mmCIF file of N, CA and C in Angstrom:
data_model
loop_
_atom_site.group_PDB
_atom_site.id
_atom_site.type_symbol
_atom_site.label_atom_id
_atom_site.label_comp_id
_atom_site.label_asym_id
_atom_site.label_seq_id
_atom_site.Cartn_x
_atom_site.Cartn_y
_atom_site.Cartn_z
ATOM 1 N N MET A 1 98.236 119.417 100.149
ATOM 2 C CA MET A 1 99.109 118.278 100.339
ATOM 3 C C MET A 1 100.351 118.484 99.468
ATOM 4 N N ASP A 2 101.522 118.209 100.012
ATOM 5 C CA ASP A 2 102.719 118.375 99.188
ATOM 6 C C ASP A 2 102.996 117.100 98.386
ATOM 7 N N SER A 3 103.929 117.198 97.460
ATOM 8 C CA SER A 3 104.224 116.091 96.548
ATOM 9 C C SER A 3 104.633 114.823 97.278
ATOM 10 N N ALA A 4 105.415 114.966 98.337
ATOM 11 C CA ALA A 4 105.864 113.793 99.091
ATOM 12 C C ALA A 4 104.686 113.058 99.734
ATOM 13 N N GLN A 5 103.714 113.811 100.227
ATOM 14 C CA GLN A 5 102.536 113.193 100.832
ATOM 15 C C GLN A 5 101.671 112.493 99.781
ATOM 16 N N ILE A 6 101.528 113.119 98.627
ATOM 17 C CA ILE A 6 100.756 112.510 97.540
ATOM 18 C C ILE A 6 101.437 111.212 97.108
ATOM 19 N N TYR A 7 102.745 111.284 96.951
ATOM 20 C CA TYR A 7 103.556 110.129 96.567
ATOM 21 C C TYR A 7 103.374 108.997 97.581
ATOM 22 N N SER A 8 103.524 109.320 98.864
ATOM 23 C CA SER A 8 103.411 108.311 99.924
ATOM 24 C C SER A 8 102.018 107.699 99.993
ATOM 25 N N SER A 9 101.003 108.528 99.900
ATOM 26 C CA SER A 9 99.639 107.997 99.999
ATOM 27 C C SER A 9 99.293 107.124 98.801
ATOM 28 N N THR A 10 99.807 107.490 97.634
ATOM 29 C CA THR A 10 99.546 106.679 96.440
ATOM 30 C C THR A 10 100.256 105.331 96.556
ATOM 31 N N LEU A 11 101.515 105.344 96.984
ATOM 32 C CA LEU A 11 102.240 104.086 97.180
ATOM 33 C C LEU A 11 101.567 103.228 98.241
ATOM 34 N N GLU A 12 101.127 103.850 99.310
ATOM 35 C CA GLU A 12 100.447 103.114 100.375
ATOM 36 C C GLU A 12 99.176 102.449 99.846
ATOM 37 N N GLN A 13 98.411 103.177 99.035
ATOM 38 C CA GLN A 13 97.185 102.602 98.479
ATOM 39 C C GLN A 13 97.501 101.448 97.544
ATOM 40 N N LEU A 14 98.528 101.590 96.723
ATOM 41 C CA LEU A 14 98.913 100.497 95.833
ATOM 42 C C LEU A 14 99.348 99.275 96.636
ATOM 43 N N ASN A 15 100.077 99.487 97.731
ATOM 44 C CA ASN A 15 100.484 98.372 98.597
ATOM 45 C C ASN A 15 99.274 97.684 99.222
ATOM 46 N N LYS A 16 98.337 98.475 99.734
ATOM 47 C CA LYS A 16 97.115 97.916 100.323
ATOM 48 C C LYS A 16 96.327 97.117 99.287
ATOM 49 N N THR A 17 96.341 97.616 98.058
ATOM 50 C CA THR A 17 95.603 96.941 96.989
ATOM 51 C C THR A 17 96.203 95.577 96.702
ATOM 52 N N VAL A 18 97.529 95.494 96.639
ATOM 53 C CA VAL A 18 98.182 94.199 96.410
ATOM 54 C C VAL A 18 97.831 93.226 97.534
ATOM 55 N N VAL A 19 97.868 93.706 98.758
ATOM 56 C CA VAL A 19 97.536 92.840 99.895
ATOM 57 C C VAL A 19 96.103 92.333 99.768
ATOM 58 N N ARG A 20 95.188 93.230 99.443
ATOM 59 C CA ARG A 20 93.767 92.832 99.346
ATOM 60 C C ARG A 20 93.524 91.889 98.170
ATOM 61 N N LEU A 21 94.230 92.129 97.054
ATOM 62 C CA LEU A 21 94.029 91.288 95.868
ATOM 63 C C LEU A 21 94.708 89.927 95.995
ATOM 64 N N THR A 22 95.442 89.724 97.069
ATOM 65 C CA THR A 22 96.032 88.408 97.322
ATOM 66 C C THR A 22 95.398 87.755 98.548
ATOM 67 N N SER A 23 94.285 88.310 98.994
ATOM 68 C CA SER A 23 93.592 87.774 100.174
ATOM 69 C C SER A 23 92.660 86.624 99.787
ATOM 70 N N PRO A 24 92.360 85.749 100.741
ATOM 71 C CA PRO A 24 91.417 84.653 100.477
ATOM 72 C C PRO A 24 90.026 85.162 100.083
ATOM 73 N N GLU A 25 89.600 86.295 100.672
ATOM 74 C CA GLU A 25 88.272 86.837 100.344
ATOM 75 C C GLU A 25 88.190 87.246 98.876
ATOM 76 N N TRP A 26 89.238 87.915 98.397
ATOM 77 C CA TRP A 26 89.257 88.332 96.991
ATOM 78 C C TRP A 26 89.337 87.115 96.084
ATOM 79 N N ASP A 27 90.164 86.146 96.465
ATOM 80 C CA ASP A 27 90.299 84.937 95.663
ATOM 81 C C ASP A 27 88.954 84.227 95.518
ATOM 82 N N ALA A 28 88.210 84.149 96.603
ATOM 83 C CA ALA A 28 86.885 83.516 96.551
ATOM 84 C C ALA A 28 85.946 84.288 95.631
ATOM 85 N N LYS A 29 86.009 85.628 95.707
ATOM 86 C CA LYS A 29 85.180 86.475 94.835
ATOM 87 C C LYS A 29 85.523 86.221 93.371
ATOM 88 N N VAL A 30 86.816 86.201 93.085
ATOM 89 C CA VAL A 30 87.274 86.042 91.698
ATOM 90 C C VAL A 30 86.937 84.648 91.176
ATOM 91 N N GLN A 31 87.060 83.634 92.011
ATOM 92 C CA GLN A 31 86.759 82.265 91.576
ATOM 93 C C GLN A 31 85.293 82.107 91.188
ATOM 94 N N GLY A 32 84.432 82.912 91.771
ATOM 95 C CA GLY A 32 83.010 82.865 91.429
ATOM 96 C C GLY A 32 82.634 83.747 90.249
ATOM 97 N N ALA A 33 83.602 84.467 89.712
ATOM 98 C CA ALA A 33 83.342 85.390 88.596
ATOM 99 C C ALA A 33 83.493 84.662 87.257
ATOM 100 N N PRO A 34 82.938 85.249 86.191
ATOM 101 C CA PRO A 34 83.106 84.675 84.855
ATOM 102 C C PRO A 34 84.590 84.647 84.451
ATOM 103 N N PRO A 35 84.955 83.767 83.534
ATOM 104 C CA PRO A 35 86.362 83.622 83.121
ATOM 105 C C PRO A 35 87.013 84.933 82.668
ATOM 106 N N GLU A 36 86.259 85.780 81.954
ATOM 107 C CA GLU A 36 86.832 87.048 81.487
ATOM 108 C C GLU A 36 87.225 87.938 82.662
ATOM 109 N N GLN A 37 86.377 87.957 83.690
ATOM 110 C CA GLN A 37 86.674 88.780 84.862
ATOM 111 C C GLN A 37 87.836 88.199 85.656
ATOM 112 N N ARG A 38 87.957 86.879 85.693
ATOM 113 C CA ARG A 38 89.101 86.264 86.382
ATOM 114 C C ARG A 38 90.395 86.661 85.696
ATOM 115 N N GLN A 39 90.365 86.633 84.377
ATOM 116 C CA GLN A 39 91.543 87.019 83.605
ATOM 117 C C GLN A 39 91.859 88.504 83.814
ATOM 118 N N GLU A 40 90.843 89.333 83.796
ATOM 119 C CA GLU A 40 91.028 90.770 84.009
ATOM 120 C C GLU A 40 91.551 91.044 85.419
ATOM 121 N N ALA A 41 91.068 90.287 86.412
ATOM 122 C CA ALA A 41 91.529 90.465 87.792
ATOM 123 C C ALA A 41 93.020 90.175 87.903
ATOM 124 N N LEU A 42 93.476 89.144 87.239
ATOM 125 C CA LEU A 42 94.901 88.816 87.251
ATOM 126 C C LEU A 42 95.710 89.911 86.557
ATOM 127 N N ALA A 43 95.211 90.383 85.429
ATOM 128 C CA ALA A 43 95.902 91.451 84.697
ATOM 129 C C ALA A 43 95.984 92.732 85.537
ATOM 130 N N GLU A 44 94.921 93.075 86.243
ATOM 131 C CA GLU A 44 94.926 94.277 87.077
ATOM 132 C C GLU A 44 95.873 94.125 88.269
ATOM 133 N N LEU A 45 95.957 92.938 88.836
ATOM 134 C CA LEU A 45 96.910 92.709 89.920
ATOM 135 C C LEU A 45 98.334 92.950 89.412
ATOM 136 N N LEU A 46 98.632 92.461 88.230
ATOM 137 C CA LEU A 46 99.958 92.687 87.644
ATOM 138 C C LEU A 46 100.193 94.171 87.374
ATOM 139 N N ARG A 47 99.174 94.884 86.890
ATOM 140 C CA ARG A 47 99.311 96.326 86.647
ATOM 141 C C ARG A 47 99.565 97.084 87.947
ATOM 142 N N VAL A 48 98.873 96.695 89.008
ATOM 143 C CA VAL A 48 99.065 97.352 90.303
ATOM 144 C C VAL A 48 100.491 97.114 90.796
ATOM 145 N N GLN A 49 100.955 95.877 90.703
ATOM 146 C CA GLN A 49 102.316 95.576 91.147
ATOM 147 C C GLN A 49 103.343 96.353 90.320
ATOM 148 N N HIS A 50 103.114 96.423 89.036
ATOM 149 C CA HIS A 50 104.029 97.154 88.155
ATOM 150 C C HIS A 50 104.009 98.653 88.484
ATOM 151 N N ALA A 51 102.829 99.214 88.635
ATOM 152 C CA ALA A 51 102.705 100.640 88.970
ATOM 153 C C ALA A 51 103.389 100.940 90.294
ATOM 154 N N ARG A 52 103.226 100.063 91.250
ATOM 155 C CA ARG A 52 103.839 100.243 92.565
ATOM 156 C C ARG A 52 105.362 100.246 92.457
ATOM 157 N N LEU A 53 105.902 99.316 91.709
ATOM 158 C CA LEU A 53 107.363 99.251 91.547
ATOM 159 C C LEU A 53 107.917 100.458 90.799
ATOM 160 N N VAL A 54 107.257 100.831 89.712
ATOM 161 C CA VAL A 54 107.735 101.961 88.914
ATOM 162 C C VAL A 54 107.649 103.255 89.716
ATOM 163 N N LEU A 55 106.533 103.461 90.400
ATOM 164 C CA LEU A 55 106.374 104.673 91.203
ATOM 165 C C LEU A 55 107.385 104.694 92.352
ATOM 166 N N ALA A 56 107.586 103.565 92.999
ATOM 167 C CA ALA A 56 108.534 103.502 94.119
ATOM 168 C C ALA A 56 109.959 103.785 93.668
ATOM 169 N N ASN A 57 110.280 103.433 92.443
ATOM 170 C CA ASN A 57 111.635 103.650 91.935
ATOM 171 C C ASN A 57 111.825 105.009 91.271
ATOM 172 N N ALA A 58 110.749 105.761 91.113
ATOM 173 C CA ALA A 58 110.847 107.088 90.498
ATOM 174 C C ALA A 58 111.440 108.075 91.499
ATOM 175 N N ALA A 59 112.258 108.962 90.980
ATOM 176 C CA ALA A 59 112.825 110.014 91.834
ATOM 177 C C ALA A 59 111.746 111.063 92.076
ATOM 178 N N LEU A 60 111.468 111.323 93.345
ATOM 179 C CA LEU A 60 110.392 112.240 93.709
ATOM 180 C C LEU A 60 110.558 113.605 93.057
ATOM 181 N N GLN A 61 111.770 114.130 93.031
ATOM 182 C CA GLN A 61 111.972 115.460 92.448
ATOM 183 C C GLN A 61 111.662 115.488 90.955
ATOM 184 N N GLU A 62 111.760 114.329 90.298
ATOM 185 C CA GLU A 62 111.473 114.281 88.865
ATOM 186 C C GLU A 62 109.978 114.206 88.559
ATOM 187 N N ILE A 63 109.185 113.730 89.516
ATOM 188 C CA ILE A 63 107.746 113.576 89.260
ATOM 189 C C ILE A 63 106.887 114.493 90.126
ATOM 190 N N ALA A 64 107.515 115.353 90.904
ATOM 191 C CA ALA A 64 106.778 116.221 91.836
ATOM 192 C C ALA A 64 105.715 117.054 91.133
ATOM 193 N N GLU A 65 106.059 117.636 89.986
ATOM 194 C CA GLU A 65 105.090 118.471 89.265
ATOM 195 C C GLU A 65 103.900 117.659 88.777
ATOM 196 N N GLN A 66 104.163 116.465 88.247
ATOM 197 C CA GLN A 66 103.065 115.619 87.761
ATOM 198 C C GLN A 66 102.188 115.154 88.916
ATOM 199 N N LEU A 67 102.804 114.884 90.063
ATOM 200 C CA LEU A 67 102.013 114.501 91.237
ATOM 201 C C LEU A 67 101.059 115.619 91.635
ATOM 202 N N LYS A 68 101.582 116.853 91.701
ATOM 203 C CA LYS A 68 100.733 117.994 92.053
ATOM 204 C C LYS A 68 99.652 118.226 91.012
ATOM 205 N N ALA A 69 100.004 118.089 89.741
ATOM 206 C CA ALA A 69 99.035 118.313 88.666
ATOM 207 C C ALA A 69 97.906 117.275 88.691
ATOM 208 N N ASN A 70 98.199 116.090 89.183
ATOM 209 C CA ASN A 70 97.209 115.010 89.223
ATOM 210 C C ASN A 70 96.727 114.716 90.642
ATOM 211 N N GLU A 71 96.988 115.634 91.560
ATOM 212 C CA GLU A 71 96.676 115.412 92.971
ATOM 213 C C GLU A 71 95.222 115.001 93.194
ATOM 214 N N GLN A 72 94.284 115.775 92.684
ATOM 215 C CA GLN A 72 92.876 115.482 92.948
ATOM 216 C C GLN A 72 92.458 114.144 92.356
ATOM 217 N N ASN A 73 92.931 113.843 91.143
ATOM 218 C CA ASN A 73 92.603 112.550 90.531
ATOM 219 C C ASN A 73 93.184 111.398 91.336
ATOM 220 N N LEU A 74 94.405 111.567 91.845
ATOM 221 C CA LEU A 74 95.013 110.525 92.672
ATOM 222 C C LEU A 74 94.240 110.326 93.966
ATOM 223 N N LEU A 75 93.901 111.423 94.629
ATOM 224 C CA LEU A 75 93.174 111.330 95.896
ATOM 225 C C LEU A 75 91.784 110.725 95.692
ATOM 226 N N ASP A 76 91.102 111.158 94.644
ATOM 227 C CA ASP A 76 89.778 110.589 94.341
ATOM 228 C C ASP A 76 89.890 109.106 94.004
ATOM 229 N N GLY A 77 90.908 108.750 93.225
ATOM 230 C CA GLY A 77 91.118 107.349 92.849
ATOM 231 C C GLY A 77 91.435 106.485 94.049
ATOM 232 N N GLN A 78 92.257 106.999 94.958
ATOM 233 C CA GLN A 78 92.597 106.248 96.174
ATOM 234 C C GLN A 78 91.361 106.010 97.028
ATOM 235 N N LYS A 79 90.577 107.054 97.182
ATOM 236 C CA LYS A 79 89.375 106.961 98.015
ATOM 237 C C LYS A 79 88.378 105.961 97.413
ATOM 238 N N ALA A 80 88.154 106.073 96.111
ATOM 239 C CA ALA A 80 87.208 105.173 95.439
ATOM 240 C C ALA A 80 87.694 103.727 95.498
ATOM 241 N N LEU A 81 88.984 103.539 95.302
ATOM 242 C CA LEU A 81 89.529 102.183 95.336
ATOM 243 C C LEU A 81 89.414 101.594 96.731
ATOM 244 N N GLN A 82 89.774 102.364 97.746
ATOM 245 C CA GLN A 82 89.685 101.843 99.114
ATOM 246 C C GLN A 82 88.249 101.484 99.461
ATOM 247 N N LEU A 83 87.308 102.310 99.018
ATOM 248 C CA LEU A 83 85.897 102.025 99.265
ATOM 249 C C LEU A 83 85.498 100.685 98.655
ATOM 250 N N GLU A 84 85.901 100.457 97.413
ATOM 251 C CA GLU A 84 85.569 99.201 96.728
ATOM 252 C C GLU A 84 86.284 98.012 97.352
ATOM 253 N N LEU A 85 87.537 98.205 97.774
ATOM 254 C CA LEU A 85 88.263 97.116 98.422
ATOM 255 C C LEU A 85 87.641 96.762 99.770
ATOM 256 N N ASP A 86 87.140 97.756 100.468
ATOM 257 C CA ASP A 86 86.481 97.506 101.756
ATOM 258 C C ASP A 86 85.176 96.732 101.568
ATOM 259 N N LYS A 87 84.413 97.097 100.523
ATOM 260 C CA LYS A 87 83.117 96.456 100.276
ATOM 261 C C LYS A 87 83.264 95.090 99.620
ATOM 262 N N LEU A 88 84.152 95.004 98.643
ATOM 263 C CA LEU A 88 84.292 93.814 97.795
ATOM 264 C C LEU A 88 82.932 93.345 97.283
ATOM 265 N N ALA A 89 82.090 94.308 96.885
ATOM 266 C CA ALA A 89 80.739 93.980 96.429
ATOM 267 C C ALA A 89 80.770 93.166 95.143
ATOM 268 N N THR A 90 81.468 93.678 94.132
ATOM 269 C CA THR A 90 81.559 92.938 92.875
ATOM 270 C C THR A 90 82.986 93.034 92.341
ATOM 271 N N VAL A 91 83.378 92.012 91.629
ATOM 272 C CA VAL A 91 84.704 91.993 91.011
ATOM 273 C C VAL A 91 84.820 93.146 90.023
ATOM 274 N N GLU A 92 83.765 93.362 89.255
ATOM 275 C CA GLU A 92 83.774 94.409 88.233
ATOM 276 C C GLU A 92 84.006 95.795 88.833
ATOM 277 N N ALA A 93 83.348 96.110 89.937
ATOM 278 C CA ALA A 93 83.503 97.428 90.567
ATOM 279 C C ALA A 93 84.923 97.622 91.087
ATOM 280 N N VAL A 94 85.503 96.590 91.671
ATOM 281 C CA VAL A 94 86.879 96.679 92.176
ATOM 282 C C VAL A 94 87.837 96.881 91.011
ATOM 283 N N LEU A 95 87.645 96.130 89.935
ATOM 284 C CA LEU A 95 88.545 96.240 88.786
ATOM 285 C C LEU A 95 88.469 97.623 88.146
ATOM 286 N N LYS A 96 87.292 98.203 88.091
ATOM 287 C CA LYS A 96 87.148 99.560 87.540
ATOM 288 C C LYS A 96 87.889 100.576 88.406
ATOM 289 N N ALA A 97 87.769 100.435 89.714
ATOM 290 C CA ALA A 97 88.443 101.359 90.630
ATOM 291 C C ALA A 97 89.961 101.211 90.534
ATOM 292 N N ILE A 98 90.434 99.986 90.419
ATOM 293 C CA ILE A 98 91.874 99.748 90.265
ATOM 294 C C ILE A 98 92.368 100.386 88.980
ATOM 295 N N SER A 99 91.675 100.101 87.907
ATOM 296 C CA SER A 99 92.076 100.621 86.598
ATOM 297 C C SER A 99 92.123 102.139 86.599
ATOM 298 N N SER A 100 91.149 102.751 87.237
ATOM 299 C CA SER A 100 91.090 104.206 87.290
ATOM 300 C C SER A 100 92.326 104.782 87.978
ATOM 301 N N LEU A 101 92.702 104.235 89.129
ATOM 302 C CA LEU A 101 93.870 104.744 89.854
ATOM 303 C C LEU A 101 95.160 104.445 89.096
ATOM 304 N N VAL A 102 95.304 103.253 88.577
ATOM 305 C CA VAL A 102 96.528 102.895 87.851
ATOM 306 C C VAL A 102 96.682 103.761 86.606
ATOM 307 N N ASN A 103 95.588 104.106 85.957
ATOM 308 C CA ASN A 103 95.661 104.984 84.784
ATOM 309 C C ASN A 103 96.169 106.380 85.153
ATOM 310 N N VAL A 104 95.816 106.871 86.326
ATOM 311 C CA VAL A 104 96.327 108.165 86.778
ATOM 312 C C VAL A 104 97.824 108.046 87.065
ATOM 313 N N VAL A 105 98.232 106.969 87.719
ATOM 314 C CA VAL A 105 99.658 106.747 88.000
ATOM 315 C C VAL A 105 100.429 106.698 86.672
ATOM 316 N N ALA A 106 99.835 106.092 85.667
ATOM 317 C CA ALA A 106 100.495 105.970 84.354
ATOM 318 C C ALA A 106 100.702 107.336 83.699
ATOM 319 N N ARG A 107 99.910 108.329 84.075
ATOM 320 C CA ARG A 107 100.115 109.679 83.558
ATOM 321 C C ARG A 107 101.332 110.327 84.201
ATOM 322 N N ILE A 108 101.713 109.844 85.371
ATOM 323 C CA ILE A 108 102.827 110.427 86.116
ATOM 324 C C ILE A 108 104.136 109.721 85.790
ATOM 325 N N VAL A 109 104.111 108.408 85.787
ATOM 326 C CA VAL A 109 105.290 107.612 85.445
ATOM 327 C C VAL A 109 104.897 106.636 84.343
ATOM 328 N N PRO A 110 105.708 106.521 83.295
ATOM 329 C CA PRO A 110 105.372 105.589 82.207
ATOM 330 C C PRO A 110 105.360 104.147 82.692
ATOM 331 N N LEU A 111 104.269 103.446 82.439
ATOM 332 C CA LEU A 111 104.141 102.046 82.842
ATOM 333 C C LEU A 111 104.262 101.120 81.642
ATOM 334 N N ILE A 112 105.332 101.264 80.926
ATOM 335 C CA ILE A 112 105.529 100.469 79.702
ATOM 336 C C ILE A 112 105.936 99.067 80.030
#
């Protein structure tokens, strides 16, 4: 996969994640979770939105090498996150998958 494809697929996954984390199904899941998990869910939604904006505004030629270097981690993170978003089994599992992917994105573009 070339850098542009990795970039596009990662942005697409982040976009899908925002859509899913603003869905009524996710909201119902989060409302039934303990207060700490509700707070963490909100924080992760903000991290996803921030990562999406920073990555979208990054110049591809400037991050191409980091994308290639982290290709497998990005692809694995996208796959794991999509699986958890499809299942919505537990809030904790979704939050772990989100955090994992966002942490890889943070290695490519600073999310300060």
